[in-house]
XYZ file of N, CA and C in Angstrom:
288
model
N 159.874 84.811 -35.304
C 158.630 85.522 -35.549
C 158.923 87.001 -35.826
N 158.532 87.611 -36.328
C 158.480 88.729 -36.925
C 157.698 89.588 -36.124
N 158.977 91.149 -36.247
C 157.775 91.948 -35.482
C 156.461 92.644 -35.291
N 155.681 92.717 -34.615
C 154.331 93.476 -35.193
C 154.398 94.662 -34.342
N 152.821 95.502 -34.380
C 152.749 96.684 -33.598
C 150.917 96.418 -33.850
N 150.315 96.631 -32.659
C 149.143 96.876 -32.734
C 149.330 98.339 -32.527
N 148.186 98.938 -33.621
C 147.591 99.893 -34.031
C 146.833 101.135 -32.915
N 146.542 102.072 -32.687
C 145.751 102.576 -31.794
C 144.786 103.282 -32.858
N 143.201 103.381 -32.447
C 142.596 104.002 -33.122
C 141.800 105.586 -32.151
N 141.668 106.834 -33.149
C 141.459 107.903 -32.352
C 140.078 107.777 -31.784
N 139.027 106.788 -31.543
C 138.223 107.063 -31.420
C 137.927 105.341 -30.345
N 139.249 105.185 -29.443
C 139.572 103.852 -28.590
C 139.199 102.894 -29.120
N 138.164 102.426 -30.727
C 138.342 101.178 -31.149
C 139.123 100.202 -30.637
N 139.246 99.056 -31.293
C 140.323 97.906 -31.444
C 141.269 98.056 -32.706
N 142.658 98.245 -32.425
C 143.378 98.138 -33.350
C 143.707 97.353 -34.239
N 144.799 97.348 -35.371
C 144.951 96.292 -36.252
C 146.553 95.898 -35.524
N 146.534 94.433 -35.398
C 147.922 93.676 -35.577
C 148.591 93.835 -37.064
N 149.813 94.723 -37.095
C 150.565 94.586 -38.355
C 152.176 94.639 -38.417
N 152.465 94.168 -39.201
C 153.826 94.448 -39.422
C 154.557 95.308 -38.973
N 155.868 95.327 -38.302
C 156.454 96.962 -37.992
C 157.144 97.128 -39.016
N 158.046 95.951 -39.921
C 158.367 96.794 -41.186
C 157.350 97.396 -42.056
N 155.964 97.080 -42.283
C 155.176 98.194 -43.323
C 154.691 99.203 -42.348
N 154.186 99.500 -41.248
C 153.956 100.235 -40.486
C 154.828 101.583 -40.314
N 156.499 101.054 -40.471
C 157.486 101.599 -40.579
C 157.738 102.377 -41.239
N 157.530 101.772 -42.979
C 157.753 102.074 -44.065
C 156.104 103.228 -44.365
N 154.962 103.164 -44.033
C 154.069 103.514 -44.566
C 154.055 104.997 -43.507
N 154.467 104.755 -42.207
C 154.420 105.951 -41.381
C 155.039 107.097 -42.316
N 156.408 107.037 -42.009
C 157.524 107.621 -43.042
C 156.941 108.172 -44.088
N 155.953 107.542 -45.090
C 155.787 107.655 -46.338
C 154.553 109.217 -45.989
N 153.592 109.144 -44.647
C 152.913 109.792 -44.309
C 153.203 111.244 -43.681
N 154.219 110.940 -42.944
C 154.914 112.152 -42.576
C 155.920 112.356 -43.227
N 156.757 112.531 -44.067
C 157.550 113.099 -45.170
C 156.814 113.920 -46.142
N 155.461 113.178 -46.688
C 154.635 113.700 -47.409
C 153.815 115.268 -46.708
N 153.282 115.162 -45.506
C 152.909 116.201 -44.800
C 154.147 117.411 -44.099
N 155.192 116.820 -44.229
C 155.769 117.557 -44.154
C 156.452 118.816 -45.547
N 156.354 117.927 -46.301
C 156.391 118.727 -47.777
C 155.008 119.397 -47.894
N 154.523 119.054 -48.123
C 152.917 119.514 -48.742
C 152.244 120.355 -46.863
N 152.465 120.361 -46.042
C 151.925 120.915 -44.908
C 150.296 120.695 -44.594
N 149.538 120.209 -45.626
C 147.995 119.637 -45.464
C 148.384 119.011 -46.875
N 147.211 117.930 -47.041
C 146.685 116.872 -48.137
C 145.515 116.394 -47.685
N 144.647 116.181 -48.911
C 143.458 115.333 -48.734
C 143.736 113.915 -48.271
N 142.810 112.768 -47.729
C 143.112 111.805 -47.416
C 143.131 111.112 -48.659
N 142.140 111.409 -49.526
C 142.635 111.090 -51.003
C 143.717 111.120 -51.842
N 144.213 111.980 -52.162
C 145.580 112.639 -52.809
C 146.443 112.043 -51.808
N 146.562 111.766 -50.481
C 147.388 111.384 -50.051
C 147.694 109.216 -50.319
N 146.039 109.073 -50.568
C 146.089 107.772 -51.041
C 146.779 107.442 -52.369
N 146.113 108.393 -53.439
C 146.946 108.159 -54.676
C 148.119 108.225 -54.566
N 148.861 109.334 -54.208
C 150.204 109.317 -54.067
C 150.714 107.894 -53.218
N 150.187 107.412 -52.261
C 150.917 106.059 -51.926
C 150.823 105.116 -53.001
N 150.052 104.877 -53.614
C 149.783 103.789 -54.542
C 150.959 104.199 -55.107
N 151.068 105.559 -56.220
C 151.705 105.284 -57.098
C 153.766 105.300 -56.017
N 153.550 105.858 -55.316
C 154.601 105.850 -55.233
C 155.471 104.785 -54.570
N 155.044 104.102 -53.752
C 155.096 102.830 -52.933
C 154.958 101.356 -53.408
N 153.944 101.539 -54.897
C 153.568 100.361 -55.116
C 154.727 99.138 -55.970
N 155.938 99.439 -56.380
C 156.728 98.572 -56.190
C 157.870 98.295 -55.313
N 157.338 98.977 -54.530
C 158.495 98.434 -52.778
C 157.376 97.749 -51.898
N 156.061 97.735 -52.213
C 155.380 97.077 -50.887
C 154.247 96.512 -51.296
N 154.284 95.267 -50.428
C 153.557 93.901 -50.975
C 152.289 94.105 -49.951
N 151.372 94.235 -50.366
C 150.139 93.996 -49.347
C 149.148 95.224 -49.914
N 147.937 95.556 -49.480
C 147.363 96.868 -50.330
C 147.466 97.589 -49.315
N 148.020 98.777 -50.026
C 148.275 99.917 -49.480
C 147.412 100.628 -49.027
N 146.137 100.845 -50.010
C 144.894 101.737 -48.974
C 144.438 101.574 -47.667
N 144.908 100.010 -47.424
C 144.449 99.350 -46.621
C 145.424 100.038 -45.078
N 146.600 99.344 -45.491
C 147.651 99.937 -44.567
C 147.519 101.349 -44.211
N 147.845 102.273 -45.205
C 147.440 103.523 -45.186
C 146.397 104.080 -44.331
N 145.303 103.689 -44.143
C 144.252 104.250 -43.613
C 144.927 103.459 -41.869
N 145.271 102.296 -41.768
C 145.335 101.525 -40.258
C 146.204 102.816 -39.730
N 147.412 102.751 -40.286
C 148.374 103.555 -40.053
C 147.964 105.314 -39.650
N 147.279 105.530 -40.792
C 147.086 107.368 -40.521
C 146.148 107.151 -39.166
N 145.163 106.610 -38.681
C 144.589 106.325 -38.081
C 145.288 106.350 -36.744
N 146.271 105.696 -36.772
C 147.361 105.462 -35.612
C 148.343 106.020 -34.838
N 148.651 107.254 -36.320
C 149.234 108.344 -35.779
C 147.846 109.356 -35.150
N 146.747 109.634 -35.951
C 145.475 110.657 -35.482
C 145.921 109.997 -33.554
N 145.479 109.119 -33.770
C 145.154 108.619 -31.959
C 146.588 109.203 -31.618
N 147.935 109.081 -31.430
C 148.792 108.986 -31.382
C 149.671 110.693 -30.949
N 147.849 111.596 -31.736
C 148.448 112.972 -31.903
C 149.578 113.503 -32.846
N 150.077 113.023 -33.801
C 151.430 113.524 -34.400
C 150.386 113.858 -35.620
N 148.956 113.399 -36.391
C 148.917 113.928 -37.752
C 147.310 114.285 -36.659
N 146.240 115.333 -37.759
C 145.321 115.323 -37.051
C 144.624 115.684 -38.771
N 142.830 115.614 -38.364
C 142.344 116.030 -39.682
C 141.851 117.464 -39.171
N 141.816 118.025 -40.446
C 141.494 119.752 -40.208
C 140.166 119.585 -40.181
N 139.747 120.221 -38.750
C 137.940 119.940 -38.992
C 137.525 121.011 -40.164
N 136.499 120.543 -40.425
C 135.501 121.205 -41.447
C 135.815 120.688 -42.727
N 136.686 119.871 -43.243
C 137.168 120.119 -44.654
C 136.393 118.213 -44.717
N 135.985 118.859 -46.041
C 135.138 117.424 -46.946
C 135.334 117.638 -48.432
N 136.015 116.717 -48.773
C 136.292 115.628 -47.889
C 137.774 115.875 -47.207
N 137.959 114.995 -46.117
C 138.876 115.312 -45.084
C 140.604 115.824 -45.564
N 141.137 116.566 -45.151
C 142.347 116.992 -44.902
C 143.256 116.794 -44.017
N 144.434 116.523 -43.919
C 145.137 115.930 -42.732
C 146.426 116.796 -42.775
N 146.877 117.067 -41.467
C 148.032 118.061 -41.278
C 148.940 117.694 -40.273
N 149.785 118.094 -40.180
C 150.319 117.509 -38.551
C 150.253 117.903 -37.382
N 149.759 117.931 -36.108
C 149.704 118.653 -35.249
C 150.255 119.661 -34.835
N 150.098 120.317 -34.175
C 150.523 121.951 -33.896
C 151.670 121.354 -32.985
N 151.590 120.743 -32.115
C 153.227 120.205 -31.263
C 154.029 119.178 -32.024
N 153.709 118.989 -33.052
C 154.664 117.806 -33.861
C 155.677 118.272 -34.980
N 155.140 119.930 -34.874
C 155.711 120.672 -36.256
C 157.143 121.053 -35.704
């Protein structure tokens, strides 16, 4: 059986059961990106996964993408910049 990771959401929801290799792969893809760029829209940060991800990874990405950013928010390592609409995401002030 293959490994998974349930999800945490910032707002104590119920998480998603997923993969730890795309979880893996999509984290990475989230923080590398914020670490270059230091803020991104949640948008721009979507396009850029599509295009950049979309022939290494099988499953939809917006989808993942959002479980995932979600997971780090709860998690504390990315956070969204209040006030900004549509939303902006940065990494926390102790993660930098």
């Amino acid at each position: 059986m293959k490994n998974r990771l349930l999800t945490l959401h910032p707002e104590g929801k119920k998480g998603v059961n997923i993969l730890l290799s795309k979880y893996t792969l999509i984290r990475a893809f989230i923080l590398k990106t914020l670490e270059e760029r230091n803020e991104i829209s949640y948008k721009e940060l979507n396009e850029l996964a599509i295009v950049t991800l979309k022939d290494r990874f099988d499953g939809s990405i917006p989808w993942y993408l959002v479980s995932v950013k979600l997971d780090l928010e709860a998690r504390k390592i990315i956070e969204r910049i209040p006030g900004t609409s549509p939303h902006f995401l940065r990494m926390c002030e102790n993660k930098k």
